[in-house]
PDB file of C-alpha atoms in Angstrom:
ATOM      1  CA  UNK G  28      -7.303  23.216 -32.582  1.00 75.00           C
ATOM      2  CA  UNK G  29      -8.230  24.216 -29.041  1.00 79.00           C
ATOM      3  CA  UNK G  30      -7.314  21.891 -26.188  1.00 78.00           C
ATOM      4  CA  UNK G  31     -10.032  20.908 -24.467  1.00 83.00           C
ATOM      5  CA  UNK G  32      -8.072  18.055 -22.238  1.00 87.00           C
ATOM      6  CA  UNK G  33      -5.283  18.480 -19.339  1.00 87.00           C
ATOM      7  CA  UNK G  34      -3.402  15.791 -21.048  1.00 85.00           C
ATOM      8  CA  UNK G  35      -0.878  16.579 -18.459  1.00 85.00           C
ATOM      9  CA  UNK G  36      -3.208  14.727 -15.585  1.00 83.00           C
ATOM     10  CA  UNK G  37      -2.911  11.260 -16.934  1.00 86.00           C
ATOM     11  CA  UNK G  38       0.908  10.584 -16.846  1.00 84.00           C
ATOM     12  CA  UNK G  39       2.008   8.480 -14.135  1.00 87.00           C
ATOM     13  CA  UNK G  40       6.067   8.393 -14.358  1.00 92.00           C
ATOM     14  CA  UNK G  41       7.643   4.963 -14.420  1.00 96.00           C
ATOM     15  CA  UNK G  42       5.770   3.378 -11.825  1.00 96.00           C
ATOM     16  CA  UNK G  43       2.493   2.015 -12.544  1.00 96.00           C
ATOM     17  CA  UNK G  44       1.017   0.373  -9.714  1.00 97.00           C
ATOM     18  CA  UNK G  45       1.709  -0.483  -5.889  1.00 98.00           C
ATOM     19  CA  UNK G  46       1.077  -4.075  -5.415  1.00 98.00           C
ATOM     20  CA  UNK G  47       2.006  -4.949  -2.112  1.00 98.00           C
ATOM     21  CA  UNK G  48       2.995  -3.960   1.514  1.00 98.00           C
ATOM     22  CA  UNK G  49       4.755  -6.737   3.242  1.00 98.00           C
ATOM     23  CA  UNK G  50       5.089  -6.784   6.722  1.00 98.00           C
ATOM     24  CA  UNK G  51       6.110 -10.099   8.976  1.00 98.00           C
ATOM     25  CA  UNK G  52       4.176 -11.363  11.583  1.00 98.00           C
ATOM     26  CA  UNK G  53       4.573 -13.557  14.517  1.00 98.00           C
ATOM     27  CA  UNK G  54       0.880 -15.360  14.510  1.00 98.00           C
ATOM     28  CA  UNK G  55      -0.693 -15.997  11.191  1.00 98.00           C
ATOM     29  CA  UNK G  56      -4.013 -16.619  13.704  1.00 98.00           C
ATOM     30  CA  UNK G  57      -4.020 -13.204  14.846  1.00 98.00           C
ATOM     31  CA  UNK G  58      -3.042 -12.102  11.227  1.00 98.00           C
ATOM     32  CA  UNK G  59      -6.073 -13.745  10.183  1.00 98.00           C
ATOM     33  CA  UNK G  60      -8.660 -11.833  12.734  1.00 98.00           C
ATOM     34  CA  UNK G  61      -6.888  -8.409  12.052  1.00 98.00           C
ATOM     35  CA  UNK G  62      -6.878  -8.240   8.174  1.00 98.00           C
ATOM     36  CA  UNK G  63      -9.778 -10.901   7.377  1.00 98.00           C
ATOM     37  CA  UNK G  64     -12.485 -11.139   9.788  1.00 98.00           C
ATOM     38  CA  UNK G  65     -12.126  -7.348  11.361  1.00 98.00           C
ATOM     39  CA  UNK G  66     -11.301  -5.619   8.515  1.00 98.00           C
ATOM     40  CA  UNK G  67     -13.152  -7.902   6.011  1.00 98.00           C
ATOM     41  CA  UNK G  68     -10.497  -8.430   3.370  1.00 98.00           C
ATOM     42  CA  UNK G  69      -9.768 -11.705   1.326  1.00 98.00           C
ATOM     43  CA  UNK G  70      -6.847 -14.310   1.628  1.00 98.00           C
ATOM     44  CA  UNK G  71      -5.467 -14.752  -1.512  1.00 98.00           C
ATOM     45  CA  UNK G  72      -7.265 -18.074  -2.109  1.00 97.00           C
ATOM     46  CA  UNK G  73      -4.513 -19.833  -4.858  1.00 97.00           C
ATOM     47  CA  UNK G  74      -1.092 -18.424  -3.190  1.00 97.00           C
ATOM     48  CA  UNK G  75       0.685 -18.340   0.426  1.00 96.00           C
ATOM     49  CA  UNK G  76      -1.889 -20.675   1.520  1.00 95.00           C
ATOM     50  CA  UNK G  77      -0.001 -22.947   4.198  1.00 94.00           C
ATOM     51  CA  UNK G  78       0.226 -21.454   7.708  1.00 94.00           C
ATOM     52  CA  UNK G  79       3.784 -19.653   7.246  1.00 96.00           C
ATOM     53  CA  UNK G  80       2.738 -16.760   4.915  1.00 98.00           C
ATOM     54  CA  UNK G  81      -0.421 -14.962   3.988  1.00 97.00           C
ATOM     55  CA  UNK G  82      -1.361 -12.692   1.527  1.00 98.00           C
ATOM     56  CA  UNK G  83      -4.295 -10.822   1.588  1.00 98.00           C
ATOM     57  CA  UNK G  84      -5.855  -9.005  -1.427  1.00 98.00           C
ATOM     58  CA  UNK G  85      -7.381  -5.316  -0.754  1.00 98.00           C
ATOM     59  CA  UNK G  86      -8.463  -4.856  -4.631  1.00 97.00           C
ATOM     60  CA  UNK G  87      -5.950  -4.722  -6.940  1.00 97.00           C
ATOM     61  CA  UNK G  88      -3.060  -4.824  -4.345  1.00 98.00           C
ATOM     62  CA  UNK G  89      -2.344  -7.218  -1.255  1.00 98.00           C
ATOM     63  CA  UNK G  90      -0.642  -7.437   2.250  1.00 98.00           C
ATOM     64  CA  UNK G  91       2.089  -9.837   2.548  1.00 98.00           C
ATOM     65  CA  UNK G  92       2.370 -11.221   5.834  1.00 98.00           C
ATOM     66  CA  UNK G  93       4.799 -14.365   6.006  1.00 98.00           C
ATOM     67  CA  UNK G  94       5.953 -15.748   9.830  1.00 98.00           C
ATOM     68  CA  UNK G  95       8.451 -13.928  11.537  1.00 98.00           C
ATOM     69  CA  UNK G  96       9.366 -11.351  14.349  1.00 98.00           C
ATOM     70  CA  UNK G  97       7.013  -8.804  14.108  1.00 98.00           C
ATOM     71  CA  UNK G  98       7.639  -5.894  11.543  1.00 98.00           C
ATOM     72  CA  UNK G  99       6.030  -2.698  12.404  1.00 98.00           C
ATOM     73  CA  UNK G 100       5.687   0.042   9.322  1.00 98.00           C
ATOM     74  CA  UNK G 101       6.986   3.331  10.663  1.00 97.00           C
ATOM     75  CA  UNK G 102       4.363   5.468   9.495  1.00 97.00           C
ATOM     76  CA  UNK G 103       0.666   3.762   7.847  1.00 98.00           C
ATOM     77  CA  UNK G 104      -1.035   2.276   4.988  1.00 98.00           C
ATOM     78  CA  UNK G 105      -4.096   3.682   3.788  1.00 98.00           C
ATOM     79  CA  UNK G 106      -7.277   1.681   2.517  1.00 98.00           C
ATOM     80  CA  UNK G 107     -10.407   2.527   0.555  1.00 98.00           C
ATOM     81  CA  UNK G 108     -13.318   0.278   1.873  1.00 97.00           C
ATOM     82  CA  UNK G 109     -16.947   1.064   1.636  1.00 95.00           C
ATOM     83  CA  UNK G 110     -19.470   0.661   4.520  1.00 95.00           C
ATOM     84  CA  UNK G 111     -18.221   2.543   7.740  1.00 97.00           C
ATOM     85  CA  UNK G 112     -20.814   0.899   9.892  1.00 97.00           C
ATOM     86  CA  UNK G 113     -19.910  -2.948   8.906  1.00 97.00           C
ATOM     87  CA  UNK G 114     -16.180  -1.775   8.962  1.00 98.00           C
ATOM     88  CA  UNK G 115     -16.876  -0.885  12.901  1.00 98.00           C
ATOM     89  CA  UNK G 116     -18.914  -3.624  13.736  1.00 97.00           C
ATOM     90  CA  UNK G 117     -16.738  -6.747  11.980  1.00 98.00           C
ATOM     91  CA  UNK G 118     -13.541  -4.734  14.117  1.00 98.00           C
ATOM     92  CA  UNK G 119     -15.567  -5.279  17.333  1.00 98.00           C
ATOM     93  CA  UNK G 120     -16.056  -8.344  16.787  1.00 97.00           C
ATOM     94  CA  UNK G 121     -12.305  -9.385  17.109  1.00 98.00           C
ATOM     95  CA  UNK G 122     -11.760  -7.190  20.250  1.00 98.00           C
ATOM     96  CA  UNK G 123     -11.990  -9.761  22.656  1.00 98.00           C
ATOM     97  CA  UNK G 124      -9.555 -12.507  20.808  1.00 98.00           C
ATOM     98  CA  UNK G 125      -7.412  -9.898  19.925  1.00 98.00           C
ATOM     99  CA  UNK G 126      -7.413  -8.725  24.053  1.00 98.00           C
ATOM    100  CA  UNK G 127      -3.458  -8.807  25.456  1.00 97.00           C
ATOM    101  CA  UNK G 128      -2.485  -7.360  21.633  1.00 98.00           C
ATOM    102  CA  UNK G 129      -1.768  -3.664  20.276  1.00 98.00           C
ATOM    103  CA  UNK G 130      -5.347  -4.214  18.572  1.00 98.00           C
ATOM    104  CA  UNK G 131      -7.159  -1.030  18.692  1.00 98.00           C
ATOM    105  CA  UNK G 132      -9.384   1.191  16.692  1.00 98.00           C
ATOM    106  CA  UNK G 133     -10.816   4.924  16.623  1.00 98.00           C
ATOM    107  CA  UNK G 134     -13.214   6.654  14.673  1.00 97.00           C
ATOM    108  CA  UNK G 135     -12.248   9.878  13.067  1.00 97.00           C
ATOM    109  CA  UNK G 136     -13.931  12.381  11.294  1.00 95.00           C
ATOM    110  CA  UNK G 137     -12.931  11.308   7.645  1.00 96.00           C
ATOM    111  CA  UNK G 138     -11.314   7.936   8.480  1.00 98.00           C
ATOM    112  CA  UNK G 139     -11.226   4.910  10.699  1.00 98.00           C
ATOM    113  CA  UNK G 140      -8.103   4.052  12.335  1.00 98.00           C
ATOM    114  CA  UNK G 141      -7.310   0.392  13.032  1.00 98.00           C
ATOM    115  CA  UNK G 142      -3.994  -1.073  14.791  1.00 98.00           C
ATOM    116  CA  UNK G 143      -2.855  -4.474  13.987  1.00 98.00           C
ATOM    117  CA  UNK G 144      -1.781  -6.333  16.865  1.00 98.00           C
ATOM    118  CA  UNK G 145       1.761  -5.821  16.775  1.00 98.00           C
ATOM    119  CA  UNK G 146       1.308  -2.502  15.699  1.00 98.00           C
ATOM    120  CA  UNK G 147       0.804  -1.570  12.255  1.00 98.00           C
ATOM    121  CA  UNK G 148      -1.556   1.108  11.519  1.00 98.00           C
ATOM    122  CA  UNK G 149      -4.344   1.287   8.821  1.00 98.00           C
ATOM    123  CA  UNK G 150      -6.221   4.022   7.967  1.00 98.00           C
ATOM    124  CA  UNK G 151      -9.831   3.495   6.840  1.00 98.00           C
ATOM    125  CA  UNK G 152     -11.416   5.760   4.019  1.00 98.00           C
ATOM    126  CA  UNK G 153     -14.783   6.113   2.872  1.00 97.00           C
ATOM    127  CA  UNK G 154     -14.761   5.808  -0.794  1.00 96.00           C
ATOM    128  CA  UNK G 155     -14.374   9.224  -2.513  1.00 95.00           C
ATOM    129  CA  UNK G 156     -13.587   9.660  -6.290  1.00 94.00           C
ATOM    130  CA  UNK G 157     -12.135  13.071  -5.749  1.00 93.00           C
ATOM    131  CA  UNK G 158     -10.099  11.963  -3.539  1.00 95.00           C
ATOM    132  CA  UNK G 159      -8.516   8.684  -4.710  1.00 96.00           C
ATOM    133  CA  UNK G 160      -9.895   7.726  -7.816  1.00 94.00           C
ATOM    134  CA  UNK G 161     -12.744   5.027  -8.414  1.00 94.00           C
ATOM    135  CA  UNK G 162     -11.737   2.396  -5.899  1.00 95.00           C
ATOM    136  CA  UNK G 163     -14.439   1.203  -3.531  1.00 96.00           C
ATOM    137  CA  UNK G 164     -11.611  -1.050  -2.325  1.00 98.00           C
ATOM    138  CA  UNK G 165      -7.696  -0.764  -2.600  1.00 98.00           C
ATOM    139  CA  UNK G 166      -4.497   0.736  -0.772  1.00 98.00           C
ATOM    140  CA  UNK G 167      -4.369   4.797  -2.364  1.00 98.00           C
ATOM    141  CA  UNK G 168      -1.302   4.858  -0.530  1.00 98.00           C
ATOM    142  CA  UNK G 169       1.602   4.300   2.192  1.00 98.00           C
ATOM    143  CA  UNK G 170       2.767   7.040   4.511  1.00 98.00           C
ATOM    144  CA  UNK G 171       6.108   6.896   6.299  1.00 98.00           C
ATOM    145  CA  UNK G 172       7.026   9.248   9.149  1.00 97.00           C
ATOM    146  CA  UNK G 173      10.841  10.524   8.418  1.00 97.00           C
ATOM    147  CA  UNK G 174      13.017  13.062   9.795  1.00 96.00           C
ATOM    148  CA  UNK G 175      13.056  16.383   9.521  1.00 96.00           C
ATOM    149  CA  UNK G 176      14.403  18.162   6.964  1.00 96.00           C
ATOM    150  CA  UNK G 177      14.988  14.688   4.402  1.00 97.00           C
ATOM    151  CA  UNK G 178      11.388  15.452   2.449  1.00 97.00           C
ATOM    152  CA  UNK G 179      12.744  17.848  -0.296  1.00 97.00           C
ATOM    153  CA  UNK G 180      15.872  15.520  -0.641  1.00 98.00           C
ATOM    154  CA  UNK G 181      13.289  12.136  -0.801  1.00 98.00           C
ATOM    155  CA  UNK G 182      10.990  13.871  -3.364  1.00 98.00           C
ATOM    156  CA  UNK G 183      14.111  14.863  -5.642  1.00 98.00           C
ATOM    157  CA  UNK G 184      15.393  11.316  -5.488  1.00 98.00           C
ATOM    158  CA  UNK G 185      12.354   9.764  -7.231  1.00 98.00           C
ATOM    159  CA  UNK G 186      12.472  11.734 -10.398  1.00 98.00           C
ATOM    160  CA  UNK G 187      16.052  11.722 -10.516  1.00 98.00           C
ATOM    161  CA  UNK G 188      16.738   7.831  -9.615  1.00 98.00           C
ATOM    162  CA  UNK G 189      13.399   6.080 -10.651  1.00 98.00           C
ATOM    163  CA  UNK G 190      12.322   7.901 -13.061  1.00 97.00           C
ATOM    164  CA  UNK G 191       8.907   8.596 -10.916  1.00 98.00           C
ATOM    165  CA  UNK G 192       6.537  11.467 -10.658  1.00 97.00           C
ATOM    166  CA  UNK G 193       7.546  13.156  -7.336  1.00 97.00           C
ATOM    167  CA  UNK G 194       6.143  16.615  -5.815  1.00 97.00           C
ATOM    168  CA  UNK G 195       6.984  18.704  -2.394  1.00 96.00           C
ATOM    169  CA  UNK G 196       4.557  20.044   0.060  1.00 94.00           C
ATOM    170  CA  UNK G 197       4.599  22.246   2.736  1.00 90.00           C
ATOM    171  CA  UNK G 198       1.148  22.493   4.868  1.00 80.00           C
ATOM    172  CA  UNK G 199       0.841  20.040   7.669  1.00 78.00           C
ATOM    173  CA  UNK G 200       4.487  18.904   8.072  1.00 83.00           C
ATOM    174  CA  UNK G 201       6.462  18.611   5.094  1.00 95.00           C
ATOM    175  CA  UNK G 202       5.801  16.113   2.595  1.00 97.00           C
ATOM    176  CA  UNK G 203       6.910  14.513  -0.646  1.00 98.00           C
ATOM    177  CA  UNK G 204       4.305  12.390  -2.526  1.00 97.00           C
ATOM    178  CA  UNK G 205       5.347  10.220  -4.866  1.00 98.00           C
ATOM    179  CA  UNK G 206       3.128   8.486  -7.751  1.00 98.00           C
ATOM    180  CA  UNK G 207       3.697   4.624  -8.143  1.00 98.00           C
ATOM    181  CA  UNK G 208       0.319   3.972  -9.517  1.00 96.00           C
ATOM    182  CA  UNK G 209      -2.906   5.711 -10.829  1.00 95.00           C
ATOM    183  CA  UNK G 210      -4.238   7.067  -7.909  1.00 96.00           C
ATOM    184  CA  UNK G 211      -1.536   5.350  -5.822  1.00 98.00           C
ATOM    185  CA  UNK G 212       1.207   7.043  -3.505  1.00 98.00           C
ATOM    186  CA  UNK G 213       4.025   6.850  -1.668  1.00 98.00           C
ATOM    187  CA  UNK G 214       4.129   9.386   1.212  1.00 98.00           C
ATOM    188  CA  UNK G 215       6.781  10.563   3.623  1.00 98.00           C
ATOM    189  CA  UNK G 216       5.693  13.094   5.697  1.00 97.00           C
ATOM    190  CA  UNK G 217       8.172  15.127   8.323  1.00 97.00           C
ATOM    191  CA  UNK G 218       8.177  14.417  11.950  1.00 95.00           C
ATOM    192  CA  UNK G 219      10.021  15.094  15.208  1.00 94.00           C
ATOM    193  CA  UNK G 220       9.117  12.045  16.644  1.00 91.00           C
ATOM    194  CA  UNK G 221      11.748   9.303  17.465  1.00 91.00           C
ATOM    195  CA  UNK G 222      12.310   7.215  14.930  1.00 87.00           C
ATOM    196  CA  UNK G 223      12.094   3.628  15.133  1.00 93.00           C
ATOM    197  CA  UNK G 224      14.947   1.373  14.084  1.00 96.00           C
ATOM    198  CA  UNK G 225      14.390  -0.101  10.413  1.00 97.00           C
ATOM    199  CA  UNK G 226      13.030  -3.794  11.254  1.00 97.00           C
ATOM    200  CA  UNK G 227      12.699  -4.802   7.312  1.00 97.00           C
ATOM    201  CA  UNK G 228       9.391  -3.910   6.408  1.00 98.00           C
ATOM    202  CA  UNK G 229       9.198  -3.483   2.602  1.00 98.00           C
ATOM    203  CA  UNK G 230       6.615  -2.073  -0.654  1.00 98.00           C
ATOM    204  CA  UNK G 231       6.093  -3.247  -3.791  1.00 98.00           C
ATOM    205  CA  UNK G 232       6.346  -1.255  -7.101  1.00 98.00           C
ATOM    206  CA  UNK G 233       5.882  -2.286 -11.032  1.00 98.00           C
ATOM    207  CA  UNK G 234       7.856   0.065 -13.316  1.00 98.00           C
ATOM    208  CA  UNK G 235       8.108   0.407 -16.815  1.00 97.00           C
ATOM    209  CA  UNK G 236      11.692   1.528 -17.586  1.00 97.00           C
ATOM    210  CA  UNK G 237      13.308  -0.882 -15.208  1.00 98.00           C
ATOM    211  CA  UNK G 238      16.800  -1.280 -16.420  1.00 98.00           C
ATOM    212  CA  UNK G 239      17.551   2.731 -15.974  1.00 97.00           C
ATOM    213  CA  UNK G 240      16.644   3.038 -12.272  1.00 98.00           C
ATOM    214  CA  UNK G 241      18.837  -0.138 -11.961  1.00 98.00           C
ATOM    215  CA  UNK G 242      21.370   1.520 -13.775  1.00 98.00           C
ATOM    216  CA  UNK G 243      21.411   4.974 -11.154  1.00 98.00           C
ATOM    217  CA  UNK G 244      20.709   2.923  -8.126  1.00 98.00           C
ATOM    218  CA  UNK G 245      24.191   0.407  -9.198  1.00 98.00           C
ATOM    219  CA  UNK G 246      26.611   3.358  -9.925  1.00 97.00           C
ATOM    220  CA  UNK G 247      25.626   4.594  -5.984  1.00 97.00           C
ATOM    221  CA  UNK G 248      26.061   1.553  -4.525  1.00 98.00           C
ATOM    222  CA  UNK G 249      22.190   1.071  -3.607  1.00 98.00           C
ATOM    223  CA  UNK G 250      21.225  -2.521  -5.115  1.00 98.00           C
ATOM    224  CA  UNK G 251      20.554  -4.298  -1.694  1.00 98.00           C
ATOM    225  CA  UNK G 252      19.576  -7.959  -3.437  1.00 98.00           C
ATOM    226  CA  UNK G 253      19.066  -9.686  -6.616  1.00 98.00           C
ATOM    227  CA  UNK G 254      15.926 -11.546  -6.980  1.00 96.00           C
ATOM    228  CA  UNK G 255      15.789 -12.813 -10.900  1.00 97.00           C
ATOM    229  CA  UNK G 256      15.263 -11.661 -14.168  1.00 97.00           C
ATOM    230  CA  UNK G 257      12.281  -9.439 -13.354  1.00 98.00           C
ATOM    231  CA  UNK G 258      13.371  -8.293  -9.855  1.00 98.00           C
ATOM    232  CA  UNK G 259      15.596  -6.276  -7.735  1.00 98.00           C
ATOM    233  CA  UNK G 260      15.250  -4.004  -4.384  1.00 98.00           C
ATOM    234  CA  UNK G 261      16.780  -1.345  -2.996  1.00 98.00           C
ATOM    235  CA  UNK G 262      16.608   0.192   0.915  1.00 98.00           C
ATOM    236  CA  UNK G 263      18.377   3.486   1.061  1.00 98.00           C
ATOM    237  CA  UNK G 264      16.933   6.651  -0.107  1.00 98.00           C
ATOM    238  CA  UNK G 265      19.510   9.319  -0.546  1.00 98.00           C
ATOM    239  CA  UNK G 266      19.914  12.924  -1.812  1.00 97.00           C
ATOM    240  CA  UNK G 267      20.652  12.485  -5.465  1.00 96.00           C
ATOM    241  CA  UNK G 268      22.925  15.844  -5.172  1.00 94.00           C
ATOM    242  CA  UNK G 269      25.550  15.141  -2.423  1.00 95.00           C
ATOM    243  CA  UNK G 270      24.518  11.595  -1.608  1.00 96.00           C
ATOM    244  CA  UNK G 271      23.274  12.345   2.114  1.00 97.00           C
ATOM    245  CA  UNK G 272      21.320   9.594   3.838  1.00 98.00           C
ATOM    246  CA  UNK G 273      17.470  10.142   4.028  1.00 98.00           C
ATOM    247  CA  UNK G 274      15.504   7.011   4.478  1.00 98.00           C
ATOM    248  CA  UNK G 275      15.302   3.724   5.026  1.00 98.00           C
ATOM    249  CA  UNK G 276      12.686   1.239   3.642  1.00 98.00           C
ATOM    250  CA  UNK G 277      13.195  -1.786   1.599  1.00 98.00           C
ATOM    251  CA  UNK G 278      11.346  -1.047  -2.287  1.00 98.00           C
ATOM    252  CA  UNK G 279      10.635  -4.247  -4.343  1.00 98.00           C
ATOM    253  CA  UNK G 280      10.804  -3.506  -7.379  1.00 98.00           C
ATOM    254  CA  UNK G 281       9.915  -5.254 -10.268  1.00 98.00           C
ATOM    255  CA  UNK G 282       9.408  -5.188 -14.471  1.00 98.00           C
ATOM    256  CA  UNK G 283       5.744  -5.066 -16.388  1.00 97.00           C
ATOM    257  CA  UNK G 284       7.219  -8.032 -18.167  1.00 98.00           C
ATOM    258  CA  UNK G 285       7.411  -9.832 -14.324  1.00 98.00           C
ATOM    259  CA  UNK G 286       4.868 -13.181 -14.612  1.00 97.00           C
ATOM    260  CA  UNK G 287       2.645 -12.061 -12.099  1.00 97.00           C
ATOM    261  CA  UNK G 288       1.760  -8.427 -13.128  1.00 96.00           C
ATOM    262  CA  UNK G 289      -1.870  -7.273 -12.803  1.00 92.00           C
ATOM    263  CA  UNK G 290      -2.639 -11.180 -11.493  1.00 95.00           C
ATOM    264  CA  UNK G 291      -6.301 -11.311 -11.107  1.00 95.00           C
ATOM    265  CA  UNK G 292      -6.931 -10.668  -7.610  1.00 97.00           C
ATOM    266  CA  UNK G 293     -10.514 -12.671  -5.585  1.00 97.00           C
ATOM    267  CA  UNK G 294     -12.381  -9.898  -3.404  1.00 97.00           C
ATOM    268  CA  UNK G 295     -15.064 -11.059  -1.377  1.00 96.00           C
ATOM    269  CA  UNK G 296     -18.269  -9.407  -0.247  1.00 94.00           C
ATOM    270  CA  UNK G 297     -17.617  -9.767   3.583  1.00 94.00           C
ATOM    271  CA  UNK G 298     -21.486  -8.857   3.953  1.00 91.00           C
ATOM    272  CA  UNK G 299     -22.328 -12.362   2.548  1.00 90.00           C
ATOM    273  CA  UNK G 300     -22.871 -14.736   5.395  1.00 89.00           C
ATOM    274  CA  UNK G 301     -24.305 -18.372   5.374  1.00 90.00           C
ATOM    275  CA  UNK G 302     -27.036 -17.074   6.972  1.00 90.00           C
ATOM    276  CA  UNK G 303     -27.860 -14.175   4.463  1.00 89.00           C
ATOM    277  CA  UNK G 304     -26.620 -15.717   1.367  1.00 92.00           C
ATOM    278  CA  UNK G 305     -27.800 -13.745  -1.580  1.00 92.00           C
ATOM    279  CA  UNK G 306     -26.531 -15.837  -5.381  1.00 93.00           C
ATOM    280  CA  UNK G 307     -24.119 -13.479  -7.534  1.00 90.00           C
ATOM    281  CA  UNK G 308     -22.658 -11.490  -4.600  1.00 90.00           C
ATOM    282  CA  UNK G 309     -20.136 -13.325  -3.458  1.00 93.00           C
ATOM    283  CA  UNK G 310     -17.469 -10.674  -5.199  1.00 93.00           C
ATOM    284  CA  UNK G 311     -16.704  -7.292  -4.119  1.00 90.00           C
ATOM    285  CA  UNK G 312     -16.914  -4.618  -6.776  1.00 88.00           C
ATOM    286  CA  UNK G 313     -13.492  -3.005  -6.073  1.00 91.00           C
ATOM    287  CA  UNK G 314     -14.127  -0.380  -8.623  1.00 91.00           C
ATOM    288  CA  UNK G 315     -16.916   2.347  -8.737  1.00 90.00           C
ATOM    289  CA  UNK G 316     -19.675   1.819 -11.679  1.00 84.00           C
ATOM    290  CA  UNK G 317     -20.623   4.730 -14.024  1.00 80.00           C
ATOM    291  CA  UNK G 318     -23.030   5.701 -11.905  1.00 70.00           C
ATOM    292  CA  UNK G 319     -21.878   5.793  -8.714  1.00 65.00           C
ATOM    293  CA  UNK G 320     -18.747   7.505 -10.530  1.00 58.00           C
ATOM    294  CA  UNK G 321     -21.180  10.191 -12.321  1.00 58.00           C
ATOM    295  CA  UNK G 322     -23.589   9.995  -9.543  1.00 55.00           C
ATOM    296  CA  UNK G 323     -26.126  10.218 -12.005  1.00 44.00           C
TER     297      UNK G 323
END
C-alpha cells in the first residue's frame, strides 16, 4: 500500500510538553504590570495567589515567578500572541510605572521584543501555523545563549540522556533544538558573548519514560534534588561521550502520571474591558479554529 503520510513528523521523543519557565522576582507589583497588564496574560486565578509567588498562564504553559533576588534567563523565551497593535499599546501603557526599571520594548520585523524589568527578555510572535503550530497563544520555545563550541555536545546529550528528539544546526550561530513538546523547543544557540553567572533560573518538562533519564542522569552524578514521587531536576548538561561540561540551567522534570499534568489552564481576552464588555468573550482561544488553520 502506498504511503501517503510522513508518519515520521508526528513523534515527539520523551518529552511531551514545556509547562513552565520559572524565574524569581524581587516585586510581584512590577511582575504584575510586565506579564499581566503590558503583555496581557492571565494570573493563574486558583494557584500562587498570595503576594509571594505568581504564576501566569500563556496557553497551555505558565511563568512562575515566586519572590526573590531577581533571576535573569541567559538567553529568551518566546511567545505566540495575536494582535500586534494591542500588544504595543497595553506595553505603553506600563512605561511610565515601570520608569527607573530594565522595562523596554522594540518592534522588529517578525517579532516584538519586550524586557521585563529586571531583565528577562520575551520575544513576541505573530501567530503563524507554519511556523509553530496552531497556537494563537503559548511559549513555542526557550532560547539560551551558550558558549561556543558546547551546541553539538548539548544536542547529543538529549537523545542520549533523556531520551528526547534533538537536532544540530549550523546557519546563524550554531544551534541545537531540542523537542519537549508538539511544537515546543528548547534552544541553545552559540555565542561569544560573556556569559552570565548561573543565578537559578529553571524550565519545566513532562516526559513519558521518566525512570530511564533518571537512571543515565544518577550513574553521572547529575540528580541535583529530589522533589517526590513524580519529580526530580537536574542542572548540568554535559557531553554524553567524555563527560565535558556544557551548560548550566536547572530542568524540572516531571512524570505524565504527576497530579497536575495538562491542568486546565484560564486565558483571558485582555481586549475585554468594563467598558467594552461583550458576553461569551471573556476566554482567549489559545488554539487556531479550522478555519483560521485552513484559511478557508
Amino acid at each position: 500500500m502506498q504511503q501517503p503520510f510522513d508518519r515520521a513528523a508526528e513523534d515527539l521523543g520523551n518529552s511531551i510538553h514545556l509547562e513552565h519557565v520559572n524565574v524569581t522576582v524581587p516585586d510581584q507589583r512590577l511582575a504584575t504590570l510586565f506579564y499581566v497588564t503590558g503583555l496581557g496574560l492571565t494570573r493563574d486565578p486558583y494557584l500562587m495567589v498570595s503576594d509571594s509567588n505568581m504564576w501566569v498562564n500563556v496557553g497551555r504553559s505558565q511563568f512562575h515567578l515566586p519572590s526573590g533576588h531577581a533571576q535573569v534567563l541567559r538567553g529568551h523565551t518566546a511567545l505566540v500572541i495575536s494582535g500586534r497593535a494591542a500588544l504595543l499599546d497595553r506595553l505603553a501603557s506600563v512605561a511610565r510605572k515601570l520608569d527607573g526599571t530594565a522595562f523596554a520594548f522594540r518592534e522588529h520585523n517578525d517579532y516584538v521584543e519586550a524586557t521585563c524589568p529586571w531583565g528577562n527578555r520575551v520575544r513576541c510572535y505573530e501567530p503563524d501555523a507554519a511556523r509553530f503550530g496552531r497556537i494563537t497563544l503559548g511559549i513555542p520555545y526557550v532560547e539560551f545563549d551558550v558558549p561556543i563550541g558546547t551546541a553539538k555536545g548539548i544536542c547529543d546529550f538529549y537523545p542520549a540522556i533523556m531520551g528526547m528528539q534533538a537536532e544540530f544546526r549550523n546557519g546563524n550561530g550554531a544551534l541545537a533544538r531540542v523537542k519537549v513538546g508538539k511544537d515546543q523547543y528548547l534552544q541553545f544557540r552559540e555565542t561569544d558573548s560573556p556569559q552570565a553567572d548561573y543565578d537559578g533560573h529553571h524550565v519545566q518538562i513532562y516526559i513519558t519514560n521518566f525512570s530511564g533519564p533518571y537512571r543515565h542522569l544518577s550513574e553521572r552524578g547529575l540528580i541535583s534534588q529530589e522533589d517526590n514521587q513524580y519529580q526530580y531536576r537536574f542542572r548540568d548538561i554535559v557531553d554524553p561521550g567524555d563527560g565535558r561540561h556544557l551548560f548550566t540551567v536547572e530542568h524540572e522534570v516531571r512524570s505524565a502520571t504527576h497530579p497536575m499534568y495538562l491542568r486546565p489552564l484560564v486565558n483571558r481576552d485582555p481586549a475585554q474591558t468594563n467598558r467594552t464588555y461583550a458576553q461569551g468573550h471573556d476566554q482567549w482561544a489559545w488554539a487556531m479554529g479550522p478555519d483560521q488553520y485552513d484559511q478557508r
